[in-house]
CSV table of N, CA and C in Angstrom, one decimal:
chain,number,residue,atom,x,y,z
C,1,UNK,N,-85.0,6.1,-42.0
C,1,UNK,CA,-84.3,5.5,-40.9
C,1,UNK,C,-83.5,4.3,-41.5
C,2,UNK,N,-82.2,4.3,-41.3
C,2,UNK,CA,-81.4,3.2,-41.8
C,2,UNK,C,-81.6,2.0,-40.8
C,3,UNK,N,-81.7,0.8,-41.4
C,3,UNK,CA,-82.0,-0.4,-40.6
C,3,UNK,C,-80.7,-0.8,-40.0
C,4,UNK,N,-80.7,-1.0,-38.6
C,4,UNK,CA,-79.6,-1.4,-37.9
C,4,UNK,C,-79.7,-2.8,-37.3
C,5,UNK,N,-80.9,-3.3,-37.4
C,5,UNK,CA,-81.1,-4.6,-36.8
C,5,UNK,C,-81.6,-5.6,-37.9
C,6,UNK,N,-81.1,-6.8,-37.8
C,6,UNK,CA,-81.5,-7.8,-38.8
C,6,UNK,C,-82.7,-8.6,-38.1
C,7,UNK,N,-83.8,-8.6,-38.7
C,7,UNK,CA,-85.0,-9.2,-38.1
C,7,UNK,C,-85.4,-10.4,-39.0
C,8,UNK,N,-85.6,-11.5,-38.3
C,8,UNK,CA,-86.1,-12.8,-39.0
C,8,UNK,C,-87.4,-13.1,-38.4
C,9,UNK,N,-88.5,-13.0,-39.2
C,9,UNK,CA,-89.8,-13.3,-38.7
C,9,UNK,C,-90.3,-14.6,-39.2
C,10,UNK,N,-90.7,-15.5,-38.3
C,10,UNK,CA,-91.2,-16.8,-38.8
C,10,UNK,C,-92.7,-16.8,-38.4
C,11,UNK,N,-93.5,-16.8,-39.5
C,11,UNK,CA,-95.0,-16.8,-39.3
C,11,UNK,C,-95.5,-18.2,-39.3
C,12,UNK,N,-95.6,-18.8,-38.1
C,12,UNK,CA,-96.1,-20.1,-37.9
C,12,UNK,C,-97.6,-20.1,-37.6
C,13,UNK,N,-98.2,-18.9,-37.8
C,13,UNK,CA,-99.7,-18.8,-37.5
C,13,UNK,C,-100.4,-18.9,-38.9
C,14,UNK,N,-101.7,-18.9,-38.8
C,14,UNK,CA,-102.5,-19.0,-40.0
C,14,UNK,C,-102.9,-17.6,-40.6
C,15,UNK,N,-102.4,-16.5,-39.9
C,15,UNK,CA,-102.7,-15.2,-40.3
C,15,UNK,C,-101.8,-14.7,-41.4
C,16,UNK,N,-102.4,-14.0,-42.4
C,16,UNK,CA,-101.7,-13.4,-43.5
C,16,UNK,C,-101.4,-12.0,-43.0
C,17,UNK,N,-100.1,-11.7,-42.9
C,17,UNK,CA,-99.7,-10.3,-42.5
C,17,UNK,C,-98.6,-9.8,-43.4
C,18,UNK,N,-98.5,-8.5,-43.4
C,18,UNK,CA,-97.3,-7.9,-44.1
C,18,UNK,C,-96.2,-7.8,-43.1
C,19,UNK,N,-95.3,-8.8,-43.2
C,19,UNK,CA,-94.2,-8.9,-42.2
C,19,UNK,C,-93.3,-7.6,-42.2
C,20,UNK,N,-93.2,-6.9,-43.4
C,20,UNK,CA,-92.4,-5.7,-43.4
C,20,UNK,C,-92.9,-4.7,-42.4
C,21,UNK,N,-94.2,-4.6,-42.2
C,21,UNK,CA,-94.8,-3.7,-41.2
C,21,UNK,C,-94.3,-4.0,-39.8
C,22,UNK,N,-94.3,-5.3,-39.5
C,22,UNK,CA,-93.8,-5.7,-38.2
C,22,UNK,C,-92.3,-5.4,-38.0
C,23,UNK,N,-91.6,-5.7,-39.1
C,23,UNK,CA,-90.1,-5.4,-39.0
C,23,UNK,C,-89.9,-3.9,-38.8
C,24,UNK,N,-90.7,-3.1,-39.5
C,24,UNK,CA,-90.5,-1.6,-39.4
C,24,UNK,C,-90.9,-1.2,-37.9
C,25,UNK,N,-91.9,-1.7,-37.3
C,25,UNK,CA,-92.3,-1.4,-36.0
C,25,UNK,C,-91.2,-1.8,-35.0
C,26,UNK,N,-90.7,-3.0,-35.2
C,26,UNK,CA,-89.6,-3.4,-34.3
C,26,UNK,C,-88.4,-2.6,-34.4
C,27,UNK,N,-88.0,-2.3,-35.7
C,27,UNK,CA,-86.8,-1.5,-35.9
C,27,UNK,C,-86.9,-0.1,-35.3
C,28,UNK,N,-88.1,0.5,-35.4
C,28,UNK,CA,-88.4,1.8,-34.8
C,28,UNK,C,-88.1,1.8,-33.3
C,29,UNK,N,-88.7,0.8,-32.6
C,29,UNK,CA,-88.6,0.8,-31.2
C,29,UNK,C,-87.2,0.5,-30.7
C,30,UNK,N,-86.5,-0.4,-31.4
C,30,UNK,CA,-85.2,-0.8,-31.0
C,30,UNK,C,-84.2,0.4,-31.2
C,31,UNK,N,-84.4,1.1,-32.3
C,31,UNK,CA,-83.5,2.2,-32.6
C,31,UNK,C,-83.8,3.4,-31.6
C,32,UNK,N,-85.1,3.6,-31.4
C,32,UNK,CA,-85.5,4.7,-30.5
C,32,UNK,C,-85.0,4.5,-29.1
C,33,UNK,N,-84.8,3.3,-28.7
C,33,UNK,CA,-84.4,3.0,-27.3
C,33,UNK,C,-83.0,2.5,-27.2
C,34,UNK,N,-82.2,2.8,-28.3
C,34,UNK,CA,-80.8,2.6,-28.2
C,34,UNK,C,-80.3,1.2,-28.1
C,35,UNK,N,-81.0,0.3,-28.6
C,35,UNK,CA,-80.6,-1.1,-28.6
C,35,UNK,C,-79.5,-1.3,-29.6
C,36,UNK,N,-78.3,-1.8,-29.2
C,36,UNK,CA,-77.2,-2.0,-30.2
C,36,UNK,C,-77.6,-2.9,-31.3
C,37,UNK,N,-76.9,-2.7,-32.4
C,37,UNK,CA,-77.1,-3.5,-33.6
C,37,UNK,C,-77.0,-5.0,-33.3
C,38,UNK,N,-77.8,-5.8,-34.0
C,38,UNK,CA,-77.8,-7.2,-33.8
C,38,UNK,C,-79.1,-7.8,-34.4
C,39,UNK,N,-79.1,-9.1,-34.3
C,39,UNK,CA,-80.2,-9.9,-34.8
C,39,UNK,C,-81.3,-10.2,-33.8
C,40,UNK,N,-82.6,-10.1,-34.3
C,40,UNK,CA,-83.7,-10.4,-33.5
C,40,UNK,C,-84.6,-11.4,-34.3
C,41,UNK,N,-85.0,-12.5,-33.6
C,41,UNK,CA,-85.9,-13.4,-34.3
C,41,UNK,C,-87.3,-13.2,-33.6
C,42,UNK,N,-88.3,-13.3,-34.5
C,42,UNK,CA,-89.7,-13.1,-34.1
C,42,UNK,C,-90.5,-14.3,-34.5
C,43,UNK,N,-91.2,-15.0,-33.6
C,43,UNK,CA,-92.0,-16.1,-33.9
C,43,UNK,C,-93.5,-15.7,-33.7
C,44,UNK,N,-94.3,-15.8,-34.8
C,44,UNK,CA,-95.7,-15.5,-34.7
C,44,UNK,C,-96.4,-16.9,-34.6
C,45,UNK,N,-97.1,-17.2,-33.6
C,45,UNK,CA,-97.6,-18.5,-33.3
C,45,UNK,C,-99.0,-18.4,-32.7
C,46,UNK,N,-99.4,-19.5,-32.1
C,46,UNK,CA,-100.7,-19.6,-31.5
C,46,UNK,C,-100.7,-19.8,-30.0
C,47,UNK,N,-101.8,-19.8,-29.4
C,47,UNK,CA,-101.9,-19.9,-27.9
C,47,UNK,C,-101.3,-21.2,-27.4
C,48,UNK,N,-101.5,-22.3,-28.1
C,48,UNK,CA,-100.9,-23.6,-27.7
C,48,UNK,C,-99.4,-23.5,-27.6
C,49,UNK,N,-98.7,-23.0,-28.6
C,49,UNK,CA,-97.3,-22.9,-28.6
C,49,UNK,C,-96.8,-21.9,-27.5
C,50,UNK,N,-97.6,-20.8,-27.4
C,50,UNK,CA,-97.2,-19.8,-26.3
C,50,UNK,C,-97.3,-20.4,-24.9
C,51,UNK,N,-98.3,-21.3,-24.8
C,51,UNK,CA,-98.5,-21.9,-23.5
C,51,UNK,C,-97.3,-22.9,-23.2
C,52,UNK,N,-96.9,-23.6,-24.2
C,52,UNK,CA,-95.7,-24.5,-24.1
C,52,UNK,C,-94.5,-23.7,-23.7
C,53,UNK,N,-94.2,-22.6,-24.5
C,53,UNK,CA,-93.1,-21.8,-24.2
C,53,UNK,C,-93.1,-21.2,-22.8
C,54,UNK,N,-94.3,-20.7,-22.4
C,54,UNK,CA,-94.4,-20.1,-21.1
C,54,UNK,C,-94.2,-21.1,-20.0
C,55,UNK,N,-94.6,-22.3,-20.2
C,55,UNK,CA,-94.4,-23.3,-19.2
C,55,UNK,C,-92.9,-23.7,-19.1
C,56,UNK,N,-92.3,-23.9,-20.3
C,56,UNK,CA,-90.9,-24.3,-20.4
C,56,UNK,C,-90.0,-23.3,-19.8
C,57,UNK,N,-90.2,-22.0,-20.1
C,57,UNK,CA,-89.2,-21.0,-19.8
C,57,UNK,C,-89.6,-20.1,-18.5
C,58,UNK,N,-90.8,-20.1,-18.2
C,58,UNK,CA,-91.2,-19.3,-17.0
C,58,UNK,C,-92.0,-20.1,-15.9
C,59,UNK,N,-92.3,-21.4,-16.3
C,59,UNK,CA,-93.0,-22.2,-15.3
C,59,UNK,C,-94.4,-21.9,-15.1
C,60,UNK,N,-95.0,-21.2,-16.1
C,60,UNK,CA,-96.4,-20.7,-16.0
C,60,UNK,C,-97.2,-21.5,-17.1
C,61,UNK,N,-98.1,-22.3,-16.6
C,61,UNK,CA,-98.9,-23.2,-17.5
C,61,UNK,C,-100.1,-22.5,-18.1
C,62,UNK,N,-99.9,-21.4,-18.9
C,62,UNK,CA,-101.0,-20.8,-19.6
C,62,UNK,C,-100.4,-20.0,-20.7
C,63,UNK,N,-101.3,-19.7,-21.7
C,63,UNK,CA,-100.8,-18.9,-22.8
C,63,UNK,C,-100.6,-17.4,-22.4
C,64,UNK,N,-99.8,-16.7,-23.1
C,64,UNK,CA,-99.6,-15.3,-22.9
C,64,UNK,C,-99.5,-14.6,-24.3
C,65,UNK,N,-99.5,-13.3,-24.3
C,65,UNK,CA,-99.5,-12.6,-25.6
C,65,UNK,C,-98.1,-12.5,-26.2
C,66,UNK,N,-97.1,-12.1,-25.4
C,66,UNK,CA,-95.7,-11.9,-25.8
C,66,UNK,C,-94.8,-12.5,-24.8
C,67,UNK,N,-93.8,-13.2,-25.4
C,67,UNK,CA,-92.6,-13.6,-24.6
C,67,UNK,C,-91.4,-13.1,-25.2
C,68,UNK,N,-90.4,-12.6,-24.4
C,68,UNK,CA,-89.2,-12.1,-24.9
C,68,UNK,C,-88.0,-12.9,-24.3
C,69,UNK,N,-87.0,-13.1,-25.0
C,69,UNK,CA,-85.8,-13.8,-24.6
C,69,UNK,C,-84.6,-13.0,-25.0
C,70,UNK,N,-84.2,-12.1,-24.1
C,70,UNK,CA,-83.0,-11.3,-24.5
C,70,UNK,C,-81.8,-12.2,-24.6
C,71,UNK,N,-80.9,-11.8,-25.6
C,71,UNK,CA,-79.7,-12.6,-25.8
C,71,UNK,C,-78.8,-12.5,-24.5
C,72,UNK,N,-78.1,-13.6,-24.2
C,72,UNK,CA,-77.2,-13.6,-23.0
C,72,UNK,C,-76.1,-12.5,-23.2
C,73,UNK,N,-75.7,-11.9,-22.1
C,73,UNK,CA,-74.6,-11.0,-22.2
C,73,UNK,C,-73.4,-11.6,-22.8
C,74,UNK,N,-72.7,-10.9,-23.7
C,74,UNK,CA,-71.5,-11.4,-24.3
C,74,UNK,C,-71.8,-12.1,-25.6
C,75,UNK,N,-73.0,-12.3,-26.0
C,75,UNK,CA,-73.3,-13.0,-27.3
C,75,UNK,C,-73.4,-11.9,-28.3
C,76,UNK,N,-72.2,-11.7,-29.0
C,76,UNK,CA,-72.0,-10.6,-29.9
C,76,UNK,C,-73.0,-10.7,-31.1
C,77,UNK,N,-73.6,-9.6,-31.5
C,77,UNK,CA,-74.5,-9.5,-32.7
C,77,UNK,C,-75.9,-10.1,-32.5
C,78,UNK,N,-76.2,-10.4,-31.3
C,78,UNK,CA,-77.6,-11.0,-31.0
C,78,UNK,C,-78.3,-10.0,-30.0
C,79,UNK,N,-79.5,-9.7,-30.4
C,79,UNK,CA,-80.4,-8.9,-29.5
C,79,UNK,C,-81.3,-9.8,-28.6
C,80,UNK,N,-81.9,-10.8,-29.3
C,80,UNK,CA,-82.8,-11.7,-28.6
C,80,UNK,C,-83.9,-12.2,-29.5
C,81,UNK,N,-84.9,-12.8,-28.8
C,81,UNK,CA,-86.0,-13.4,-29.5
C,81,UNK,C,-87.3,-12.9,-28.9
C,82,UNK,N,-88.4,-12.8,-29.8
C,82,UNK,CA,-89.7,-12.5,-29.4
C,82,UNK,C,-90.7,-13.5,-29.9
C,83,UNK,N,-91.6,-14.0,-29.1
C,83,UNK,CA,-92.7,-14.8,-29.5
C,83,UNK,C,-94.0,-14.1,-29.3
C,84,UNK,N,-94.9,-14.1,-30.3
C,84,UNK,CA,-96.1,-13.4,-30.2
C,84,UNK,C,-97.3,-14.4,-30.5
C,85,UNK,N,-98.3,-14.4,-29.7
C,85,UNK,CA,-99.5,-15.2,-29.9
C,85,UNK,C,-100.4,-14.4,-30.8
C,86,UNK,N,-100.6,-15.0,-32.0
C,86,UNK,CA,-101.6,-14.3,-33.0
C,86,UNK,C,-103.0,-14.5,-32.5
C,87,UNK,N,-103.3,-15.5,-31.7
C,87,UNK,CA,-104.6,-15.7,-31.1
C,87,UNK,C,-104.9,-14.5,-30.2
C,88,UNK,N,-103.9,-14.1,-29.3
C,88,UNK,CA,-104.1,-12.9,-28.5
C,88,UNK,C,-104.2,-11.7,-29.4
C,89,UNK,N,-103.4,-11.6,-30.5
C,89,UNK,CA,-103.5,-10.4,-31.4
C,89,UNK,C,-104.9,-10.3,-32.0
C,90,UNK,N,-105.5,-11.5,-32.4
C,90,UNK,CA,-106.8,-11.4,-33.0
C,90,UNK,C,-107.8,-10.9,-32.0
C,91,UNK,N,-107.8,-11.5,-30.7
C,91,UNK,CA,-108.7,-11.0,-29.7
C,91,UNK,C,-108.5,-9.6,-29.4
C,92,UNK,N,-107.3,-9.1,-29.3
C,92,UNK,CA,-107.0,-7.7,-29.0
C,92,UNK,C,-107.5,-6.8,-30.1
C,93,UNK,N,-107.3,-7.2,-31.3
C,93,UNK,CA,-107.7,-6.4,-32.5
C,93,UNK,C,-109.2,-6.3,-32.4
C,94,UNK,N,-109.9,-7.4,-32.2
C,94,UNK,CA,-111.4,-7.3,-32.1
C,94,UNK,C,-111.9,-6.4,-31.0
C,95,UNK,N,-111.2,-6.5,-29.8
C,95,UNK,CA,-111.6,-5.7,-28.6
C,95,UNK,C,-111.3,-4.2,-28.9
C,96,UNK,N,-110.2,-3.9,-29.6
C,96,UNK,CA,-109.9,-2.5,-29.8
C,96,UNK,C,-110.4,-2.0,-31.1
C,97,UNK,N,-111.0,-2.8,-31.9
C,97,UNK,CA,-111.6,-2.4,-33.2
C,97,UNK,C,-110.5,-1.9,-34.2
C,98,UNK,N,-109.4,-2.6,-34.2
C,98,UNK,CA,-108.3,-2.3,-35.1
C,98,UNK,C,-108.0,-3.6,-36.0
C,99,UNK,N,-107.3,-3.4,-37.1
C,99,UNK,CA,-106.9,-4.6,-37.9
C,99,UNK,C,-105.9,-5.4,-37.1
C,100,UNK,N,-105.9,-6.7,-37.3
C,100,UNK,CA,-105.0,-7.6,-36.6
C,100,UNK,C,-103.5,-7.2,-36.8
C,101,UNK,N,-103.2,-6.6,-38.0
C,101,UNK,CA,-101.8,-6.2,-38.3
C,101,UNK,C,-101.4,-5.1,-37.3
C,102,UNK,N,-102.3,-4.2,-36.9
C,102,UNK,CA,-102.0,-3.2,-35.9
C,102,UNK,C,-101.8,-3.8,-34.5
C,103,UNK,N,-102.6,-4.7,-34.2
C,103,UNK,CA,-102.4,-5.3,-32.9
C,103,UNK,C,-101.1,-6.2,-32.8
C,104,UNK,N,-100.8,-6.9,-33.9
C,104,UNK,CA,-99.6,-7.6,-34.0
C,104,UNK,C,-98.4,-6.7,-33.8
C,105,UNK,N,-98.5,-5.5,-34.5
C,105,UNK,CA,-97.4,-4.5,-34.4
C,105,UNK,C,-97.3,-4.0,-33.0
C,106,UNK,N,-98.4,-3.8,-32.3
C,106,UNK,CA,-98.3,-3.4,-30.9
C,106,UNK,C,-97.6,-4.4,-30.0
C,107,UNK,N,-97.9,-5.7,-30.3
C,107,UNK,CA,-97.3,-6.8,-29.5
C,107,UNK,C,-95.8,-6.9,-29.8
C,108,UNK,N,-95.4,-6.6,-31.1
C,108,UNK,CA,-94.0,-6.6,-31.5
C,108,UNK,C,-93.3,-5.4,-30.8
C,109,UNK,N,-93.9,-4.3,-30.8
C,109,UNK,CA,-93.4,-3.1,-30.1
C,109,UNK,C,-93.2,-3.4,-28.6
C,110,UNK,N,-94.2,-4.0,-28.0
C,110,UNK,CA,-94.1,-4.4,-26.6
C,110,UNK,C,-92.9,-5.3,-26.4
C,111,UNK,N,-92.7,-6.3,-27.2
C,111,UNK,CA,-91.6,-7.2,-27.1
C,111,UNK,C,-90.3,-6.5,-27.3
C,112,UNK,N,-90.2,-5.6,-28.3
C,112,UNK,CA,-89.0,-4.8,-28.5
C,112,UNK,C,-88.6,-4.0,-27.3
C,113,UNK,N,-89.6,-3.4,-26.6
C,113,UNK,CA,-89.4,-2.6,-25.4
C,113,UNK,C,-88.8,-3.5,-24.3
C,114,UNK,N,-89.3,-4.8,-24.2
C,114,UNK,CA,-88.7,-5.7,-23.3
C,114,UNK,C,-87.2,-6.0,-23.6
C,115,UNK,N,-86.9,-6.2,-24.9
C,115,UNK,CA,-85.5,-6.4,-25.3
C,115,UNK,C,-84.7,-5.2,-25.1
C,116,UNK,N,-85.3,-4.0,-25.0
C,116,UNK,CA,-84.6,-2.7,-24.7
C,116,UNK,C,-84.3,-2.6,-23.2
C,117,UNK,N,-84.9,-3.5,-22.4
C,117,UNK,CA,-84.6,-3.5,-21.0
C,117,UNK,C,-85.8,-3.0,-20.1
C,118,UNK,N,-86.9,-2.7,-20.7
C,118,UNK,CA,-88.0,-2.2,-20.0
C,118,UNK,C,-88.9,-3.4,-19.5
C,119,UNK,N,-89.6,-3.2,-18.4
C,119,UNK,CA,-90.4,-4.3,-17.8
C,119,UNK,C,-91.8,-3.7,-17.5
C,120,UNK,N,-92.7,-4.6,-17.2
C,120,UNK,CA,-94.1,-4.2,-16.9
C,120,UNK,C,-94.7,-5.0,-15.7
C,121,UNK,N,-93.8,-5.2,-14.7
C,121,UNK,CA,-94.3,-6.0,-13.6
C,121,UNK,C,-95.1,-5.2,-12.6
C,122,UNK,N,-94.8,-3.9,-12.5
C,122,UNK,CA,-95.6,-3.0,-11.5
C,122,UNK,C,-96.5,-2.1,-12.3
C,123,UNK,N,-97.4,-1.5,-11.6
C,123,UNK,CA,-98.3,-0.5,-12.2
C,123,UNK,C,-97.6,0.6,-12.9
C,124,UNK,N,-96.5,1.1,-12.2
C,124,UNK,CA,-95.7,2.2,-12.7
C,124,UNK,C,-95.0,1.8,-14.0
C,125,UNK,N,-94.4,0.6,-14.0
C,125,UNK,CA,-93.7,0.1,-15.2
C,125,UNK,C,-94.7,-0.1,-16.3
C,126,UNK,N,-95.9,-0.6,-16.0
C,126,UNK,CA,-96.9,-0.8,-17.1
C,126,UNK,C,-97.3,0.5,-17.7
C,127,UNK,N,-97.5,1.5,-16.9
C,127,UNK,CA,-97.8,2.9,-17.4
C,127,UNK,C,-96.7,3.4,-18.3
C,128,UNK,N,-95.5,3.3,-17.8
C,128,UNK,CA,-94.4,3.8,-18.6
C,128,UNK,C,-94.3,3.1,-20.0
C,129,UNK,N,-94.4,1.7,-19.9
C,129,UNK,CA,-94.4,1.0,-21.2
C,129,UNK,C,-95.5,1.3,-22.1
C,130,UNK,N,-96.7,1.5,-21.5
C,130,UNK,CA,-97.9,1.9,-22.3
C,130,UNK,C,-97.6,3.2,-23.0
C,131,UNK,N,-97.1,4.1,-22.3
C,131,UNK,CA,-96.8,5.5,-22.9
C,131,UNK,C,-95.8,5.3,-24.0
C,132,UNK,N,-94.7,4.5,-23.8
C,132,UNK,CA,-93.7,4.4,-24.9
C,132,UNK,C,-94.3,3.6,-26.1
C,133,UNK,N,-95.2,2.7,-25.8
C,133,UNK,CA,-95.8,2.0,-26.9
C,133,UNK,C,-96.7,2.9,-27.7
C,134,UNK,N,-97.4,3.8,-27.1
C,134,UNK,CA,-98.2,4.7,-27.8
C,134,UNK,C,-97.4,5.8,-28.5
C,135,UNK,N,-96.3,6.2,-28.0
C,135,UNK,CA,-95.4,7.1,-28.7
C,135,UNK,C,-95.0,6.4,-30.0
C,136,UNK,N,-94.6,5.2,-29.9
C,136,UNK,CA,-94.2,4.4,-31.1
C,136,UNK,C,-95.3,4.3,-32.1
C,137,UNK,N,-96.5,3.9,-31.6
C,137,UNK,CA,-97.7,3.7,-32.4
C,137,UNK,C,-98.0,5.0,-33.2
C,138,UNK,N,-98.0,6.1,-32.5
C,138,UNK,CA,-98.3,7.4,-33.1
C,138,UNK,C,-97.3,7.7,-34.2
C,139,UNK,N,-96.0,7.5,-34.0
C,139,UNK,CA,-95.0,7.8,-35.0
C,139,UNK,C,-95.1,6.8,-36.2
C,140,UNK,N,-95.6,5.6,-36.0
C,140,UNK,CA,-95.8,4.7,-37.0
C,140,UNK,C,-97.2,4.7,-37.7
C,141,UNK,N,-98.0,5.6,-37.2
C,141,UNK,CA,-99.4,5.7,-37.8
C,141,UNK,C,-100.3,4.6,-37.4
C,142,UNK,N,-100.1,4.1,-36.2
C,142,UNK,CA,-101.0,3.0,-35.7
C,142,UNK,C,-101.9,3.6,-34.7
C,143,UNK,N,-103.0,2.9,-34.4
C,143,UNK,CA,-104.0,3.4,-33.4
C,143,UNK,C,-103.4,3.4,-32.0
C,144,UNK,N,-103.5,4.5,-31.3
C,144,UNK,CA,-103.0,4.6,-30.0
C,144,UNK,C,-104.1,4.2,-29.0
C,145,UNK,N,-103.7,3.7,-27.9
C,145,UNK,CA,-104.6,3.2,-26.8
C,145,UNK,C,-103.9,3.3,-25.5
C,146,UNK,N,-104.1,4.3,-24.7
C,146,UNK,CA,-103.4,4.5,-23.4
C,146,UNK,C,-103.8,3.4,-22.5
C,147,UNK,N,-104.9,2.7,-22.7
C,147,UNK,CA,-105.3,1.6,-21.8
C,147,UNK,C,-104.7,0.2,-22.2
C,148,UNK,N,-104.0,0.2,-23.4
C,148,UNK,CA,-103.4,-1.0,-23.8
C,148,UNK,C,-102.4,-1.6,-22.8
C,149,UNK,N,-102.6,-2.9,-22.5
C,149,UNK,CA,-101.6,-3.5,-21.6
C,149,UNK,C,-101.4,-4.9,-22.0
C,150,UNK,N,-100.2,-5.4,-21.8
C,150,UNK,CA,-99.9,-6.8,-22.1
C,150,UNK,C,-100.8,-7.7,-21.2
C,151,UNK,N,-101.2,-8.8,-21.9
C,151,UNK,CA,-102.1,-9.7,-21.2
C,151,UNK,C,-101.3,-10.9,-20.7
C,152,UNK,N,-101.1,-11.1,-19.4
C,152,UNK,CA,-100.2,-12.1,-19.0
C,152,UNK,C,-100.8,-13.5,-19.1
C,153,UNK,N,-102.1,-13.6,-19.2
C,153,UNK,CA,-102.8,-14.9,-19.4
C,153,UNK,C,-104.2,-14.7,-19.9
C,154,UNK,N,-105.0,-15.7,-20.0
C,154,UNK,CA,-106.3,-15.5,-20.4
C,154,UNK,C,-106.6,-16.4,-21.7
C,155,UNK,N,-105.6,-16.8,-22.4
C,155,UNK,CA,-105.8,-17.6,-23.6
C,155,UNK,C,-105.9,-19.1,-23.1
C,156,UNK,N,-106.6,-19.8,-23.9
C,156,UNK,CA,-106.7,-21.3,-23.6
C,156,UNK,C,-106.1,-22.0,-24.8
C,157,UNK,N,-105.5,-23.2,-24.4
C,157,UNK,CA,-104.8,-24.0,-25.4
C,157,UNK,C,-105.4,-25.3,-25.4
């Protein structure tokens, strides 16, 4: 698969990860869901920063696993930004019995689906996103989990 999206990942967490694997997961989902060429920035951070971002941009004073910021319409060459809590990734990996790299990839895939225009506010939307995430996971050789869902809160900062 030819790379159509420029991905910049900033690892501000203490986790050692192969960033190429996260880039590959993000490129796969963006390509599969027809997201036009452009740049995507990914921030890997902790619950404290996610809480600050969630408060600032959504008015919600708690940590979350993934935040996405689609580029404004008309901003040529930009897809948007994704922020991932590596604290959530660590807890999710432990809960699912997978390496943290796999859980981080699932969170990046989830963020990529949001950038592709999908949402998970209703039970039906969550089910659809979970299905798409598992399709991507299967294609990328990651552990599938039909029960996987984004965690809107639960982390402490």
